[in-house]
Every structure is written in structure tokens, then in C-alpha cells.
mmCIF file of C-alpha atoms and ligand atoms in Angstrom:
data_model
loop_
_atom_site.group_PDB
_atom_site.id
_atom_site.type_symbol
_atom_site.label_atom_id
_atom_site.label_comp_id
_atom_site.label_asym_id
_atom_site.label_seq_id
_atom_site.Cartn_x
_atom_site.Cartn_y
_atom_site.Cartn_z
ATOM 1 C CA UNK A 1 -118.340 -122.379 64.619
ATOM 2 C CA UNK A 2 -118.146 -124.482 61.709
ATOM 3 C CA UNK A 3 -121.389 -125.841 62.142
ATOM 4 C CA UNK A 4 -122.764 -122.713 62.830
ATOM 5 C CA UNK A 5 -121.351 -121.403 59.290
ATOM 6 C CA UNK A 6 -122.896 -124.436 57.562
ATOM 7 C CA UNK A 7 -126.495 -123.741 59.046
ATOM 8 C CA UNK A 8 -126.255 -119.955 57.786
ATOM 9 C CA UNK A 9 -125.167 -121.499 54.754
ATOM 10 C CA UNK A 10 -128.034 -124.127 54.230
ATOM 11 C CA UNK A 11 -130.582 -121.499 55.455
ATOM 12 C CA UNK A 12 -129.550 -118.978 52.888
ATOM 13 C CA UNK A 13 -129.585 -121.133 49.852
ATOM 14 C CA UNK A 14 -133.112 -122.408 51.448
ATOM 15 C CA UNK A 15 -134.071 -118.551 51.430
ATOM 16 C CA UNK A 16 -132.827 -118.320 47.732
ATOM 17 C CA UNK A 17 -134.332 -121.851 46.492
ATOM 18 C CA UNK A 18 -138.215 -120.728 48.163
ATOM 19 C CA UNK A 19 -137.788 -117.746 46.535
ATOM 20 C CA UNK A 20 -136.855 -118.986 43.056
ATOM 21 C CA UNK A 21 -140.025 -121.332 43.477
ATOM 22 C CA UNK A 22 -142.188 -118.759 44.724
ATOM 23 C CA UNK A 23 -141.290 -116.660 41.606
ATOM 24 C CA UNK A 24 -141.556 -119.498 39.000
ATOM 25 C CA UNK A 25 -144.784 -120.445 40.685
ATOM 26 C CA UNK A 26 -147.027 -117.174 41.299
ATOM 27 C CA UNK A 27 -147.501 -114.634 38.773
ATOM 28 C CA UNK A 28 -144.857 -112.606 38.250
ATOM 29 C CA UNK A 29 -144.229 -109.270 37.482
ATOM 30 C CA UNK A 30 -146.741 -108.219 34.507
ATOM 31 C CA UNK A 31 -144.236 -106.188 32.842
ATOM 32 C CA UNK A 32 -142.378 -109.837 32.199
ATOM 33 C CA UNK A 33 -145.117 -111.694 31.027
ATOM 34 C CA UNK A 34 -146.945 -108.853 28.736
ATOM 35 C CA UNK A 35 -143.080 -107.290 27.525
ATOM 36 C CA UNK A 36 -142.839 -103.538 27.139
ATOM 37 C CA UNK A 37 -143.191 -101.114 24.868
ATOM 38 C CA UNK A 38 -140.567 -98.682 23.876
ATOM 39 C CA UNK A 39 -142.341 -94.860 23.673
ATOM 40 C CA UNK A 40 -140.736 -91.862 22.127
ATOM 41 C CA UNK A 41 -142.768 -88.703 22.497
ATOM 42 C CA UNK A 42 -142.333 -85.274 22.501
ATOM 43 C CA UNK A 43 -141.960 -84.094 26.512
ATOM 44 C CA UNK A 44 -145.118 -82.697 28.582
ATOM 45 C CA UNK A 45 -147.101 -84.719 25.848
ATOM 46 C CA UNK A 46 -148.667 -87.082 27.576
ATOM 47 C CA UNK A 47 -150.193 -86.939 31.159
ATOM 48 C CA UNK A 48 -148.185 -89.904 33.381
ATOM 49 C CA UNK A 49 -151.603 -91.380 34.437
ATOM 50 C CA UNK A 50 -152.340 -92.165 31.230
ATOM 51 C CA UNK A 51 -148.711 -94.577 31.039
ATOM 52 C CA UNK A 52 -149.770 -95.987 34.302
ATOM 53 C CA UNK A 53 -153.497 -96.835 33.741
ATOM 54 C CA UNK A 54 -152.516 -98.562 30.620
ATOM 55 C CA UNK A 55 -149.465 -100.258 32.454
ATOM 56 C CA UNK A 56 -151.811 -101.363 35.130
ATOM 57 C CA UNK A 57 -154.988 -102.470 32.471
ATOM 58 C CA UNK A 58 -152.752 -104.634 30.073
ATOM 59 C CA UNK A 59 -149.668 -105.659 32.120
ATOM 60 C CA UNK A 60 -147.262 -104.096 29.378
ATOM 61 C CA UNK A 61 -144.318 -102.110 30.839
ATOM 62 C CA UNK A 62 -144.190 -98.830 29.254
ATOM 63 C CA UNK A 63 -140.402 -97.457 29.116
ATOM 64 C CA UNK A 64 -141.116 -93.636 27.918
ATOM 65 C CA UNK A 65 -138.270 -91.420 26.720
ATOM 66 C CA UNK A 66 -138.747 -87.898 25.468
ATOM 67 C CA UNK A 67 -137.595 -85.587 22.994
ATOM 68 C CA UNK A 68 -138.215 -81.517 22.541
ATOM 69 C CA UNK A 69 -137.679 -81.223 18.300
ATOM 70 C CA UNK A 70 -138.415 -83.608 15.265
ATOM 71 C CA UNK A 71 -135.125 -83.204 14.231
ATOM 72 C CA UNK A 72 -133.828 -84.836 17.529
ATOM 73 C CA UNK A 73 -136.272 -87.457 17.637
ATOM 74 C CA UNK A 74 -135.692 -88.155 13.445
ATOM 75 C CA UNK A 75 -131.818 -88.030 14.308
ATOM 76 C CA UNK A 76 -131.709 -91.153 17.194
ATOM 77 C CA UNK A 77 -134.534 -92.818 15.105
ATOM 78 C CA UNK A 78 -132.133 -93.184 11.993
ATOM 79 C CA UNK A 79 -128.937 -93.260 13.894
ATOM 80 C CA UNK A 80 -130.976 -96.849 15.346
ATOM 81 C CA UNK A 81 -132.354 -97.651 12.180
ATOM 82 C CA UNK A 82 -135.703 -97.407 12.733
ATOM 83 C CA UNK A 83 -135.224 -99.975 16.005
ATOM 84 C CA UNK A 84 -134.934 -98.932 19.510
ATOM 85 C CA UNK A 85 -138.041 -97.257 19.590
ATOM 86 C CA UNK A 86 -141.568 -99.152 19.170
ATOM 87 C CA UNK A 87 -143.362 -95.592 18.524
ATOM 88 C CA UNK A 88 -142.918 -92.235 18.041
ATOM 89 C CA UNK A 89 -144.900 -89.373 17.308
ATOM 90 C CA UNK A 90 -143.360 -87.157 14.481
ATOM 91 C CA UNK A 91 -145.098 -83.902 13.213
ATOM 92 C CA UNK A 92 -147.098 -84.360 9.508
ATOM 93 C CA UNK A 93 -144.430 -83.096 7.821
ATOM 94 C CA UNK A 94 -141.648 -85.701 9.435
ATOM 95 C CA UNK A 95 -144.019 -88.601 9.178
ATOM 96 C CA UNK A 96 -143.593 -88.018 5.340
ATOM 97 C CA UNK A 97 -139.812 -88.010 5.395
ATOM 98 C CA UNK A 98 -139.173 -90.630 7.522
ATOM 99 C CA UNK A 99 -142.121 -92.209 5.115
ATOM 100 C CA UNK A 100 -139.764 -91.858 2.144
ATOM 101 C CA UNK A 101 -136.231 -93.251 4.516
ATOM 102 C CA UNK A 102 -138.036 -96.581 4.830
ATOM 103 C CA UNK A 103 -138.010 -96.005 8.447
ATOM 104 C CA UNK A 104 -141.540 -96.574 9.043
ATOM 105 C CA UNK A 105 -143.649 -99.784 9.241
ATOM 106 C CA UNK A 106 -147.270 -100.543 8.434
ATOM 107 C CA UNK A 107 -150.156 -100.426 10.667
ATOM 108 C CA UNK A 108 -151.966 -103.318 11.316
ATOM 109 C CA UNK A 109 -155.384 -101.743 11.338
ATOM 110 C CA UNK A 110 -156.802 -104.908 12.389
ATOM 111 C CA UNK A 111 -155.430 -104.213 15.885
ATOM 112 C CA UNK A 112 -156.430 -100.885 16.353
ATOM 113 C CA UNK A 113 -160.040 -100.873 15.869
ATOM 114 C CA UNK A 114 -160.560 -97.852 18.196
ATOM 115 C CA UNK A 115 -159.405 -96.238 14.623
ATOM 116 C CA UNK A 116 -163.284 -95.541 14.384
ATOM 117 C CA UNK A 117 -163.205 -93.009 16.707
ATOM 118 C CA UNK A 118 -161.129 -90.088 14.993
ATOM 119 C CA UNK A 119 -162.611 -87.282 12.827
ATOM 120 C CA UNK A 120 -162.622 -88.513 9.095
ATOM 121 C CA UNK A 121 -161.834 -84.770 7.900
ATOM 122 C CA UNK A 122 -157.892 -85.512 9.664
ATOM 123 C CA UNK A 123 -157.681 -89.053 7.288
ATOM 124 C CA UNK A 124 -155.916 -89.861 4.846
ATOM 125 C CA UNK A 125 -154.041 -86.731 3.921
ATOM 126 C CA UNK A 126 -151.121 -86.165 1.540
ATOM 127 C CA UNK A 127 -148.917 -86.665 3.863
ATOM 128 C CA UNK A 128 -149.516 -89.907 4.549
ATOM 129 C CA UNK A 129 -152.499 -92.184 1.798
ATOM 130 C CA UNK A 130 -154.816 -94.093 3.680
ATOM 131 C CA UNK A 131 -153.032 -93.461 6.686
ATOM 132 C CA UNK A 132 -150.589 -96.637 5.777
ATOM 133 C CA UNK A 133 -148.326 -95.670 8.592
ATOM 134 C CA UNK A 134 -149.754 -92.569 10.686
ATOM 135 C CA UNK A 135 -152.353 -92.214 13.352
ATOM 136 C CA UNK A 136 -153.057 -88.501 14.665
ATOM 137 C CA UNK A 137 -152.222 -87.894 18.176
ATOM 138 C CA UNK A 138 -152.974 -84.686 18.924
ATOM 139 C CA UNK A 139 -152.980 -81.177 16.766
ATOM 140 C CA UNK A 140 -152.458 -77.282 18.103
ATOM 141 C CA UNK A 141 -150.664 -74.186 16.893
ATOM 142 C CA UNK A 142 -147.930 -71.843 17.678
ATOM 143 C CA UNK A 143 -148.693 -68.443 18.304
ATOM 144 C CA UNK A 144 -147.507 -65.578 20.765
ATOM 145 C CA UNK A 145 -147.499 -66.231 24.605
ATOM 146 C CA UNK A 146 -147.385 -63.352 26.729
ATOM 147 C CA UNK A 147 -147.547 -62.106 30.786
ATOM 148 C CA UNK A 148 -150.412 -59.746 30.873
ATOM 149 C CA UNK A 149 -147.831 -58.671 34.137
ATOM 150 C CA UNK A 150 -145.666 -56.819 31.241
ATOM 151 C CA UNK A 151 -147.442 -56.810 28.131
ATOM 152 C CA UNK A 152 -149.984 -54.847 27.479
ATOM 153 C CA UNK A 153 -152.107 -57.866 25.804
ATOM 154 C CA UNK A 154 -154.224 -55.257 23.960
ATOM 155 C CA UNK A 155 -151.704 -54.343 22.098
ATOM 156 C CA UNK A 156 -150.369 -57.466 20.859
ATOM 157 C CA UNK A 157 -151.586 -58.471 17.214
ATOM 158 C CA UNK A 158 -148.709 -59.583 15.275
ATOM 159 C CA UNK A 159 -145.762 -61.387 15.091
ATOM 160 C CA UNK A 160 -143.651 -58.239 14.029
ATOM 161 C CA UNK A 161 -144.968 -56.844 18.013
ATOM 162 C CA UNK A 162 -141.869 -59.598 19.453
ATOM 163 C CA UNK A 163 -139.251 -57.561 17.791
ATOM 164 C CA UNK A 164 -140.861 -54.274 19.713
ATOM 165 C CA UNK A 165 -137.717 -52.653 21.449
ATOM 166 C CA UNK A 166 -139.356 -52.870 24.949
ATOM 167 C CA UNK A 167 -139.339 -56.689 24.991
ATOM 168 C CA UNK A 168 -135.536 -56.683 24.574
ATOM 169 C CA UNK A 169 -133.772 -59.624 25.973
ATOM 170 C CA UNK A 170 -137.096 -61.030 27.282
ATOM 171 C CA UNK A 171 -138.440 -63.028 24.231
ATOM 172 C CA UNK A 172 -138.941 -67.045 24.059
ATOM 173 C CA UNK A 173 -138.724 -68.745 20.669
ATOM 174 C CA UNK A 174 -139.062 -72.314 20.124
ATOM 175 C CA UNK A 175 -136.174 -74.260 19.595
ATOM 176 C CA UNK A 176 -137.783 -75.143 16.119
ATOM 177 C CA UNK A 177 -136.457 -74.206 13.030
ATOM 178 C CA UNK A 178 -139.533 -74.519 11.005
ATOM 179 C CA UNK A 179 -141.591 -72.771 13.370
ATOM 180 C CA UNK A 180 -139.096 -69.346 13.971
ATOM 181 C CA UNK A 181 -138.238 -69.355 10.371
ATOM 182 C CA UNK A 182 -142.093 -69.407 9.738
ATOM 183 C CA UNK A 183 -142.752 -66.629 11.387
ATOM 184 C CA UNK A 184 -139.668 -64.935 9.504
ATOM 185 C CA UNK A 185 -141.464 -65.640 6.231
ATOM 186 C CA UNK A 186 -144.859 -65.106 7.490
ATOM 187 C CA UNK A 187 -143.534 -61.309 8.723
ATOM 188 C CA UNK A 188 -142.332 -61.102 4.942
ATOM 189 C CA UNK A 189 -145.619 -61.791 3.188
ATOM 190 C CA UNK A 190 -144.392 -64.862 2.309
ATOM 191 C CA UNK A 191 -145.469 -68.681 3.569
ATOM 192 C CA UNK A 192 -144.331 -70.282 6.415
ATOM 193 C CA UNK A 193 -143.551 -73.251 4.421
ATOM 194 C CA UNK A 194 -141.856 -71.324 1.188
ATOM 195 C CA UNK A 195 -139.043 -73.050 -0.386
ATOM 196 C CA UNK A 196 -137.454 -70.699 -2.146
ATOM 197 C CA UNK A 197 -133.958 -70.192 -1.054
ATOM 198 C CA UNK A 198 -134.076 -66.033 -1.106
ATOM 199 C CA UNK A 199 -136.806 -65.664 0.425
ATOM 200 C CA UNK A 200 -135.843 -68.016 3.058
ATOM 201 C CA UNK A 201 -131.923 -65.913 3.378
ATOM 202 C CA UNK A 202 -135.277 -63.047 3.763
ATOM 203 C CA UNK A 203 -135.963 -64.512 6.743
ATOM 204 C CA UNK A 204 -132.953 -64.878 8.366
ATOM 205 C CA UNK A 205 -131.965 -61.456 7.903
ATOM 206 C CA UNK A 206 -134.842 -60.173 9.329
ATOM 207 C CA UNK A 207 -135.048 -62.456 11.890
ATOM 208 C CA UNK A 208 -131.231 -61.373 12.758
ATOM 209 C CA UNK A 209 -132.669 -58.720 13.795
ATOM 210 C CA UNK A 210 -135.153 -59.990 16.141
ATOM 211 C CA UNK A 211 -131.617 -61.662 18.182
ATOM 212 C CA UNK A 212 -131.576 -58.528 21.340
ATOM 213 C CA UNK A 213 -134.725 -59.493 21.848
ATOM 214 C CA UNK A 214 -134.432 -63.176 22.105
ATOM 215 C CA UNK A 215 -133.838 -64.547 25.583
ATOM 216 C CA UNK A 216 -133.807 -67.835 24.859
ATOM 217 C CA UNK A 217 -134.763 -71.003 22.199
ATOM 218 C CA UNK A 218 -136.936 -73.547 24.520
ATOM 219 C CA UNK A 219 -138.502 -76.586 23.625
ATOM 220 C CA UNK A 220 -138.413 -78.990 26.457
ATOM 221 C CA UNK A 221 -140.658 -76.640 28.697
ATOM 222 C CA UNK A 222 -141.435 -73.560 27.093
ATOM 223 C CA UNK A 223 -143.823 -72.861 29.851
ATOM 224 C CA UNK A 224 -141.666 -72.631 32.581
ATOM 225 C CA UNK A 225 -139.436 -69.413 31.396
ATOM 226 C CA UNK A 226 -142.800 -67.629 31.288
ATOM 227 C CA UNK A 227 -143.847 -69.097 34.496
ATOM 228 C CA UNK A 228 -140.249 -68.011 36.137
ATOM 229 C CA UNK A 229 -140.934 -64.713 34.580
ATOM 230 C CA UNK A 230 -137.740 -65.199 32.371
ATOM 231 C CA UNK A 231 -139.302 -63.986 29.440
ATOM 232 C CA UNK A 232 -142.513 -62.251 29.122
ATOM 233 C CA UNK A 233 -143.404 -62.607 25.404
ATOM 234 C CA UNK A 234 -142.709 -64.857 22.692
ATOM 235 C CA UNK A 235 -143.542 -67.734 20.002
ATOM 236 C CA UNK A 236 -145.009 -71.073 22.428
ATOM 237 C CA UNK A 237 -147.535 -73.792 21.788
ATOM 238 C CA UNK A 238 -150.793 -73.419 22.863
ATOM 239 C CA UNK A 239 -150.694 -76.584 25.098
ATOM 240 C CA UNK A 240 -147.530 -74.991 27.396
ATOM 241 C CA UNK A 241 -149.658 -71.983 27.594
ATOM 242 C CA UNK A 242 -152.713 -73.734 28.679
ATOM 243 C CA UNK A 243 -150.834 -75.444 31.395
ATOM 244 C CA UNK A 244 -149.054 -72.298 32.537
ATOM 245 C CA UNK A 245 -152.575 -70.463 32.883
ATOM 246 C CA UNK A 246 -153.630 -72.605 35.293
ATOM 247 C CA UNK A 247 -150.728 -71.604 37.483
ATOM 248 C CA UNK A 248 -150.002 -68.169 36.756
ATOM 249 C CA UNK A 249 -153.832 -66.137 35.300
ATOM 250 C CA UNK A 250 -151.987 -63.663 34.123
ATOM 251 C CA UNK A 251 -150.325 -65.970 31.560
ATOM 252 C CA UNK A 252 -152.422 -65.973 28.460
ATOM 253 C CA UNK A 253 -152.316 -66.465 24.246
ATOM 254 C CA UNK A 254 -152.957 -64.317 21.013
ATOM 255 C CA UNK A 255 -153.153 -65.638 17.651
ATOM 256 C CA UNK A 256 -151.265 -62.817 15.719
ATOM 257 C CA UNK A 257 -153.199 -61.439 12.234
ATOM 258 C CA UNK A 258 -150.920 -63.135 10.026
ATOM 259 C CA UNK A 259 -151.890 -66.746 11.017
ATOM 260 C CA UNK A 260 -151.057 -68.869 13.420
ATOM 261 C CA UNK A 261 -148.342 -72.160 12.260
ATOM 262 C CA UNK A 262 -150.359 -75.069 12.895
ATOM 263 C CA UNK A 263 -149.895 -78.727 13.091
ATOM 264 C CA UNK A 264 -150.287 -82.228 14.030
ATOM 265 C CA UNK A 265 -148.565 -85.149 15.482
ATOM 266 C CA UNK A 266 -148.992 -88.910 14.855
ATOM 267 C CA UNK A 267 -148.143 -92.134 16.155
ATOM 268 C CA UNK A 268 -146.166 -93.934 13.947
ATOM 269 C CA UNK A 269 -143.820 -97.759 14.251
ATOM 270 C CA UNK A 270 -140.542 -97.500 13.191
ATOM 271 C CA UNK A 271 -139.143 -100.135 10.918
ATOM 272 C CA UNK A 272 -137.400 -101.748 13.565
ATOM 273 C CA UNK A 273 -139.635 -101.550 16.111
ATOM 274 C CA UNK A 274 -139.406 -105.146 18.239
ATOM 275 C CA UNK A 275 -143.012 -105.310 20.483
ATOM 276 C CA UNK A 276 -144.973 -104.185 17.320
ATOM 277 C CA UNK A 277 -147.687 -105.980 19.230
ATOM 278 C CA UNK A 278 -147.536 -104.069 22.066
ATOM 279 C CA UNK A 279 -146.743 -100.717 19.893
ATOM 280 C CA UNK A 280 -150.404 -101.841 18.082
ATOM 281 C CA UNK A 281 -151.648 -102.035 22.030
ATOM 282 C CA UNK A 282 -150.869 -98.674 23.025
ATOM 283 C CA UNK A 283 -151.819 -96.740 20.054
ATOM 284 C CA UNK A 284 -155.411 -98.410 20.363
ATOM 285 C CA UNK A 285 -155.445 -97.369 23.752
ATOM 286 C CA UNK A 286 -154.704 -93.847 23.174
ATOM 287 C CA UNK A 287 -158.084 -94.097 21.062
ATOM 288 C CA UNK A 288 -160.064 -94.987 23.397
ATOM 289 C CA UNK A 289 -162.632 -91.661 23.462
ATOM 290 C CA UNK A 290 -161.883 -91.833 27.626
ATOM 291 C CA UNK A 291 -158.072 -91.408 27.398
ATOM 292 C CA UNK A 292 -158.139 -89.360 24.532
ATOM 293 C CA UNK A 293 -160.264 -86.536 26.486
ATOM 294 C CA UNK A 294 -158.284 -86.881 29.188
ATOM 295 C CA UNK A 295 -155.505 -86.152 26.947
ATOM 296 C CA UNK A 296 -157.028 -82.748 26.162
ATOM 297 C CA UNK A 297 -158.608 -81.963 28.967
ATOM 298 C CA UNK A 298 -154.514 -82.338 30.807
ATOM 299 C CA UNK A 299 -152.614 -81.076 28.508
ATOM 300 C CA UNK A 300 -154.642 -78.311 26.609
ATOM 301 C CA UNK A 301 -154.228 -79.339 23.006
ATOM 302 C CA UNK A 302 -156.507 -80.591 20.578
ATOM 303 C CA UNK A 303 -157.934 -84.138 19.974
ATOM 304 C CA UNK A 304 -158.626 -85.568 16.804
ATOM 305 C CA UNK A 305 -160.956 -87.976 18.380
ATOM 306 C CA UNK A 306 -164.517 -86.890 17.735
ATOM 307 C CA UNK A 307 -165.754 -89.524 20.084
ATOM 308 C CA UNK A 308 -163.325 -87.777 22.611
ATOM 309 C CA UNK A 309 -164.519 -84.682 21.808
ATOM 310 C CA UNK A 310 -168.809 -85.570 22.977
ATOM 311 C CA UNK A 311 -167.498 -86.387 26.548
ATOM 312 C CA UNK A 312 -164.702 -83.396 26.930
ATOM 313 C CA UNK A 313 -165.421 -80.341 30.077
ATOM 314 C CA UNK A 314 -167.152 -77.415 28.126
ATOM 315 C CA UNK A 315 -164.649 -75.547 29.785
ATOM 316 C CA UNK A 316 -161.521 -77.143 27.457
ATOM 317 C CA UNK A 317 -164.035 -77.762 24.420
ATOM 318 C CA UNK A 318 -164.772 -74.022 24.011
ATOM 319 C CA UNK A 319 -160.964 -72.766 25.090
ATOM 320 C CA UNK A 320 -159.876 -70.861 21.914
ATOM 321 C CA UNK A 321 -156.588 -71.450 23.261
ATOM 322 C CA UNK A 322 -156.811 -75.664 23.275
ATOM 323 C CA UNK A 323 -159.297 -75.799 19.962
ATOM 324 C CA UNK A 324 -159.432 -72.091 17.991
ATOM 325 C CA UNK A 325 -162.558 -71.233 16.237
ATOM 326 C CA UNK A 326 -162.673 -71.824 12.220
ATOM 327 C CA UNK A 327 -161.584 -68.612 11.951
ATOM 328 C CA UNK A 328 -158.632 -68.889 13.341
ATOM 329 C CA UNK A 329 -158.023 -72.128 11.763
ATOM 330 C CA UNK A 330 -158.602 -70.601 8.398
ATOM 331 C CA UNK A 331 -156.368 -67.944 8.893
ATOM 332 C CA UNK A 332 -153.743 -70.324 10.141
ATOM 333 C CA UNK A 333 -151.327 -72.436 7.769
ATOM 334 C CA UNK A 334 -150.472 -76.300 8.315
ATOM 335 C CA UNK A 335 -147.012 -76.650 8.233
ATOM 336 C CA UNK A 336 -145.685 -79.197 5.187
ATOM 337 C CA UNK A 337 -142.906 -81.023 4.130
ATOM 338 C CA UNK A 338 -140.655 -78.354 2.081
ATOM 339 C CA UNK A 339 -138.068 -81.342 0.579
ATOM 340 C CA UNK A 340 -135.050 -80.416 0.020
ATOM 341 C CA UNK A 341 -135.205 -76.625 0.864
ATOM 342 C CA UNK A 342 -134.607 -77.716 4.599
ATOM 343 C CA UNK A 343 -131.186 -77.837 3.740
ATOM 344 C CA UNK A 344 -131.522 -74.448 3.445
ATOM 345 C CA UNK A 345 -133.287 -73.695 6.569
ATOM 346 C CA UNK A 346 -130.699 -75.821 8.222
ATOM 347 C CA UNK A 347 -128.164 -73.749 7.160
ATOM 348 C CA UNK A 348 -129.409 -70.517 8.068
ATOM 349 C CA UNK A 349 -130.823 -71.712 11.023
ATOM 350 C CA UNK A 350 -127.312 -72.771 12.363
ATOM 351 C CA UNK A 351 -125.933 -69.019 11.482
ATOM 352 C CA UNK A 352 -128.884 -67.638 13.506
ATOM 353 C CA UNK A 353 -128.291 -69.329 16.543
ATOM 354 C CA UNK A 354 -124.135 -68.927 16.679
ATOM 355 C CA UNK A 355 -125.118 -65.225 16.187
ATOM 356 C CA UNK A 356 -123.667 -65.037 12.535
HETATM 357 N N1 SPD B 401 -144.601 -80.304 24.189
HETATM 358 C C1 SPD B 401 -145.277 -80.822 23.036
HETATM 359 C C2 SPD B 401 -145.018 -80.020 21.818
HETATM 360 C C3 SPD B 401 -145.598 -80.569 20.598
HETATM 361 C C4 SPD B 401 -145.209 -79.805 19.417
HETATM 362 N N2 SPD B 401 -145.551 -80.437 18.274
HETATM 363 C C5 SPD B 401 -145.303 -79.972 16.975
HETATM 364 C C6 SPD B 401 -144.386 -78.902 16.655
HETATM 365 C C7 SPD B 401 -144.334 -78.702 15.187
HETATM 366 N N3 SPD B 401 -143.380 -77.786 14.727
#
């Protein structure tokens, strides 16, 4: 019996000493020799064959979290200090503030020289010089989703039509304080990035009254109340709309006559960032013309990539809903940075959604 323990024994360590030489001798898994790369991005942002093309290309393990607001993704990003995360993708108007909290880093440009490929008319705006720390991702608007099952699309032309009486208890807002609030002011006559503290109090009040209505905020998915038929109207972005479309026809987008909010989201290194290399990697990758259309072309909003934008399906290129005409974009307003009158929004924003 004894002897019959000590064999096991020996065998077992034998098992455990081939393996350890096996592993120290062939190639191991490429996530441990290339590292990883810690991604923060906003959900149903990026399509997963996208992660594991580039995971299977370079070898570098990509461990992908996601958030549904900026103000989420700015809260974890300062409660770490910039570290934790090796890149995010803010909105314009975040990459500015978190520009000013020293919680950005650099680019290298050196290692991304896929740089090349993005439309020169999206460079170097206020928001960001020179692009020092920003590379656009991907732009698109927020306008009014609707189920043609319900809504009489035809009728639909304005953001004051979601506080119509007959959509009671069946409208979707984001869960996005600049974007509802925008609307508020944009109802008003006023901008959706105003900073003046009564016109903002404005909004709330007549958003207030907007509250039977509302079914629910939603950010993670927007698309799936609509495709649950949960709501039948309300404020989405144009990508979740896109994507519900191809499920459900009847599912479809207006851009209301006051403007549409539109915007844009970069890639951008926090301070801390650890696998900066890697980080540097990625970003290049998303640049590549390829990926970048297949970006689109998945997800239904709108590349900055020119290069991208030569090989994308006719059918996405000339989508109003993914990419809206000049008109449209004319008529629309980019959302900025409105310093410290967030404070304000924050505040009135909190009253709105405890019902105050
Ligand atoms: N699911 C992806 C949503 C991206 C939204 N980006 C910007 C919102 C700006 N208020």
C-alpha cells in the first residue's frame, strides 16, 4: 500500500514537473508574453470581433469593461487616479475636463501612424489643440426614436411631440443629463449647451412636466425597451436605433426641427495608464480603414476615418440615420464643455429624477 502511495506520489509530481517544462519551454499563452490592455468604453460600442481579431493579430489580452454615462466612466477614472484603465473613450466635452484634472496623458503619435487616416476637418479642435491627448472614435447624434407600431411617424417633428399626452408612461430618455436637459433648453429657444443658471431652472421646470410621460432613463441599452415594446417613443442615439431596425422594421429615427444634440467620442490614456504601449497598440488598430468600417458598418454610427469611409456598404454610407446629410448636421449643435454651470445641471438633474 505504501509503495503503491509513493508511485502515485512520484507520478504526480512527474505530471506537474513535465508540465512546468512544457510551459517554460513552448510558447505560452500570448496574452502573457504581449500583456493586456485595460479598455473602458461606453457599452454596445464596439463589435466583440473587433477585441478578438486584434487579440488574435498582436497577442495582447484585451480585458474590456463598460460604462453607459461620462459621468460614470469620469467618476471610477478619478476615484483610480487616472490608473486602472489604459483607455477610455470620453465625449469632446469630458476629454476637456479630464484635460484640465491632469488625468490624461500624451499621445505618442509616433506609434499611431494609422493617425493619417481620419478626416482633417475633426482635428485639432478646441477641445483638445493638436489633438495632444484625443483621437476620435466615432461621432452620431441624439434624436427621437420611435415604433412606427404606435406612432404615427408622420407626425413626429419635434422634441415638444414626446410630451404629447398619448405617449404617457411610454417615453425613453437617456440616462444623460446633458442630453435631456438639452432638449429642455432646445424646447425653450435656448442652446443645448447654455450656461446660464435660469434658463437652465427653465428647463427643468418644463421638463417636470414631461415626467408622466417618461417610462424610463436608459443608457446601457436604449434599444432594447423599444425592441421589448416598453416604450414606443423617446430621445436614443442613432447607433441603438440602427441596431434595433435591423430586428424590428418598424423601429425607425427622426431628427426633430430644432436640431439634433450631436457629438463625438475619443480615445484617450489616462495618466496612470500602465501598458501605455499596448494602449498606443490598440488605438492604432482601431485606425486601421478595415476595422474602422467595420465599426460603422456594426454598430451604425459614424466614422471619422475617411479612409474607412471609401471601403464602407453604400447601404450604411448613405443611412441618414448612421451619417445625416449636411443639413441635418447644420441644423444640429455639438455639445461643449459648459464649466462650471454643470453644477447646476447636476443639481437639477438630481431633483428631476427623485421626482422633486
Ligand atoms: N452606446 C454608445 C453610446 C455612445 C454615446 N456617446 C455620447 C453621448 C454624449 N452625450
Amino acid at each position: 500500500m505504501k509503495i503503491f502511495s509513493v508511485s502515485i506520489r512520484s507520478r504526480f509530481l512527474w505530471v506537474i514537473l513535465m508540465f512546468s517544462v512544457f510551459c517554460l519551454a513552448a510558447p505560452g499563452p500570448v496574452s502573457a508574453e504581449k500583456g493586456e490592455v485595460y479598455v473602458y468604453n461606453w457599452s454596445e460600442y464596439m463589435p466583440d470581433s473587433v477585441l478578438s481579431d486584434f487579440q488574435k493579430e498582436t497577442g495582447i489580452k484585451v480585458v474590456y469593461t463598460t460604462y453607459d454615462s461620462n459621468e460614470a466612466m469620469f467618476a471610477k477614472v478619478k476615484l483610480l487616479e487616472g490608473g486602472g484603465y489604459d483607455l477610455v473613450f470620453p465625449s469632446t466635452y469630458f476629454v476637456d475636463r479630464m484635460g484640465k484634472e491632469g488625468l490624461l496623458q500624451p499621445l505618442d503619435k509616433s506609434r499611431v501612424p494609422n493617425l493619417k487616416h481620419l478626416d482633417p476637418g475633426l482635428l485639432d479642435k478646441p477641445y483638445d489643440p493638436g489633438n495632444a491627448y484625443s483621437v476620435p472614435y466615432l461621432w452620431g447624434s441624439t434624436a427621437i426614436g420611435y415604433n412606427s407600431a404606435y406612432v404615427d411617424k408622420g407626425k413626429v417633428t419635434s422634441w415638444n411631440d414626446l410630451w404629447d399626452p398619448a405617449y404617457k408612461g411610454r417615453v425613453l430618455l437617456t440616462n444623460d443629463l446633458r442630453e435631456v436637459f438639452g432638449m429642455g433648453l432646445k424646447v425653450l429657444g435656448y442652446s443645448g449647451n447654455d450656461t446660464d443658471p435660469a434658463h437652465i431652472e427653465a428647463a427643468y421646470e418644463k421638463l417636470r412636466t414631461l415626467m408622466p410621460n417618461v417610462r424610463l432613463f436608459a443608457s446601457d441599452s436604449p434599444k432594447l425597451p423599444f425592441l421589448n415594446q416598453e416604450v414606443t417613443i423617446g430621445m436614443i442615439w442613432n447607433g441603438e436605433i440602427y441596431m434595433a431596425s435591423r430586428e424590428n422594421s418598424q423601429i425607425g429615427y427622426i431628427y426633430p426641427k430644432e436640431g439634433a444634440m450631436l457629438w463625438m467620442d475619443s480615445m484617450v490614456i489616462p495618466k496612470g495608464a500602465r501598458n501605455t504601449a499596448n494602449a498606443h497598440a490598440f488605438i492604432n488598430y482601431l485606425l486601421r480603414p478595415v476595422v474602422a468600417k467595420t465599426i460603422s458598418e456594426e454598430i451604425g454610427y459614424a466614422s471619422p476615418n475617411s479612409a474607412a469611409l471609401k471601403l464602407m456598404a453604400p447601404e450604411v454610407r448613405n443611412n441618414p440615420v448612421v451619417y445625416p446629410d449636411a443639413e441635418t448636421v447644420q441644423k444640429g449643435e455639438f455639445q461643449v464643455d459648459v464649466g462650471e454651470a454643470i453644477l447646476v445641471y447636476q443639481k437639477y438633474w438630481e431633483k428631476l429624477k427623485a421626482g422633486q
